[in-house]
Amino acid sequence: MPNPKRKHSRARQAKRRTHDVLTVPTFAKCPRCNQPRLPHRICGNCGYYDGRLVVKYS
Ligand SMILES: [Zn+2]
């Protein structure tokens, strides 16, 4: 198995981890049922998108 020749420095490890960030998703209110919903997504509560019923939850 090929192996790295040297251990990566702490600086290199830290530079790689600058991308390891979790962000809190933004929410938009559903105009129909006022529930929080992800923008540009179908509402998980009423199944509407752009004023139109897209998914029926039975
Ligand atoms: Zn809704």
PDB file of C-alpha atoms and ligand atoms in Angstrom:
ATOM      1  CA  MET A   1       0.000   0.000   0.000  1.00  0.00           C
ATOM      2  CA  PRO A   2       1.361   3.477  -0.864  1.00  0.00           C
ATOM      3  CA  ASN A   3       1.905   5.616   2.152  1.00  0.00           C
ATOM      4  CA  PRO A   4       2.606   9.322   2.619  1.00  0.00           C
ATOM      5  CA  LYS A   5       6.269   9.956   3.233  1.00  0.00           C
ATOM      6  CA  ARG A   6       5.802  12.561   5.949  1.00  0.00           C
ATOM      7  CA  LYS A   7       3.251  13.477   8.528  1.00  0.00           C
ATOM      8  CA  HIS A   8       1.172  16.515   7.528  1.00  0.00           C
ATOM      9  CA  SER A   9       1.965  19.595   9.569  1.00  0.00           C
ATOM     10  CA  ARG A  10      -0.574  21.094  11.935  1.00  0.00           C
ATOM     11  CA  ALA A  11      -0.809  24.129   9.643  1.00  0.00           C
ATOM     12  CA  ARG A  12      -1.724  21.909   6.714  1.00  0.00           C
ATOM     13  CA  GLN A  13      -4.292  20.071   8.816  1.00  0.00           C
ATOM     14  CA  ALA A  14      -5.759  23.379   9.959  1.00  0.00           C
ATOM     15  CA  LYS A  15      -5.930  24.672   6.373  1.00  0.00           C
ATOM     16  CA  ARG A  16      -7.833  21.582   5.310  1.00  0.00           C
ATOM     17  CA  ARG A  17     -10.245  21.978   8.202  1.00  0.00           C
ATOM     18  CA  THR A  18     -11.081  25.583   7.328  1.00  0.00           C
ATOM     19  CA  HIS A  19     -13.706  24.044   5.002  1.00  0.00           C
ATOM     20  CA  ASP A  20     -15.225  21.838   7.735  1.00  0.00           C
ATOM     21  CA  VAL A  21     -17.929  24.254   8.762  1.00  0.00           C
ATOM     22  CA  LEU A  22     -21.546  23.451   9.489  1.00  0.00           C
ATOM     23  CA  THR A  23     -23.985  26.211   8.705  1.00  0.00           C
ATOM     24  CA  VAL A  24     -27.476  26.642  10.049  1.00  0.00           C
ATOM     25  CA  PRO A  25     -29.942  26.397   7.129  1.00  0.00           C
ATOM     26  CA  THR A  26     -32.048  29.440   6.353  1.00  0.00           C
ATOM     27  CA  PHE A  27     -35.805  29.154   6.529  1.00  0.00           C
ATOM     28  CA  ALA A  28     -38.566  30.913   4.677  1.00  0.00           C
ATOM     29  CA  LYS A  29     -42.161  30.993   5.818  1.00  0.00           C
ATOM     30  CA  CYS A  30     -44.679  29.108   3.698  1.00  0.00           C
ATOM     31  CA  PRO A  31     -47.096  31.726   2.308  1.00  0.00           C
ATOM     32  CA  ARG A  32     -49.989  29.241   2.586  1.00  0.00           C
ATOM     33  CA  CYS A  33     -49.654  27.701   6.063  1.00  0.00           C
ATOM     34  CA  ASN A  34     -46.983  29.981   7.624  1.00  0.00           C
ATOM     35  CA  GLN A  35     -44.835  27.000   8.590  1.00  0.00           C
ATOM     36  CA  PRO A  36     -41.040  27.314   8.210  1.00  0.00           C
ATOM     37  CA  ARG A  37     -39.884  25.848   4.934  1.00  0.00           C
ATOM     38  CA  LEU A  38     -36.589  25.720   3.032  1.00  0.00           C
ATOM     39  CA  PRO A  39     -36.443  28.294   0.239  1.00  0.00           C
ATOM     40  CA  HIS A  40     -37.160  26.971  -3.293  1.00  0.00           C
ATOM     41  CA  ARG A  41     -38.488  23.741  -1.815  1.00  0.00           C
ATOM     42  CA  ILE A  42     -41.960  22.258  -1.590  1.00  0.00           C
ATOM     43  CA  CYS A  43     -43.563  22.942   1.786  1.00  0.00           C
ATOM     44  CA  GLY A  44     -43.285  19.842   3.971  1.00  0.00           C
ATOM     45  CA  ASN A  45     -46.488  20.712   5.785  1.00  0.00           C
ATOM     46  CA  CYS A  46     -49.042  21.446   3.051  1.00  0.00           C
ATOM     47  CA  GLY A  47     -47.193  20.180  -0.076  1.00  0.00           C
ATOM     48  CA  TYR A  48     -47.645  23.417  -2.000  1.00  0.00           C
ATOM     49  CA  TYR A  49     -45.112  25.163  -4.200  1.00  0.00           C
ATOM     50  CA  ASP A  50     -45.691  28.433  -6.087  1.00  0.00           C
ATOM     51  CA  GLY A  51     -49.365  28.433  -5.108  1.00  0.00           C
ATOM     52  CA  ARG A  52     -49.946  24.978  -6.555  1.00  0.00           C
ATOM     53  CA  LEU A  53     -50.494  21.593  -4.844  1.00  0.00           C
ATOM     54  CA  VAL A  54     -47.474  19.462  -5.792  1.00  0.00           C
ATOM     55  CA  VAL A  55     -47.397  16.655  -3.239  1.00  0.00           C
ATOM     56  CA  LYS A  56     -50.394  15.229  -1.439  1.00  0.00           C
ATOM     57  CA  TYR A  57     -49.798  14.091   2.114  1.00  0.00           C
ATOM     58  CA  SER A  58     -52.514  11.701   3.152  1.00  0.00           C
TER      59      SER A  58
HETATM   60 ZN    ZN B   1     -47.217  25.125   3.647  1.00  0.00          ZN
END
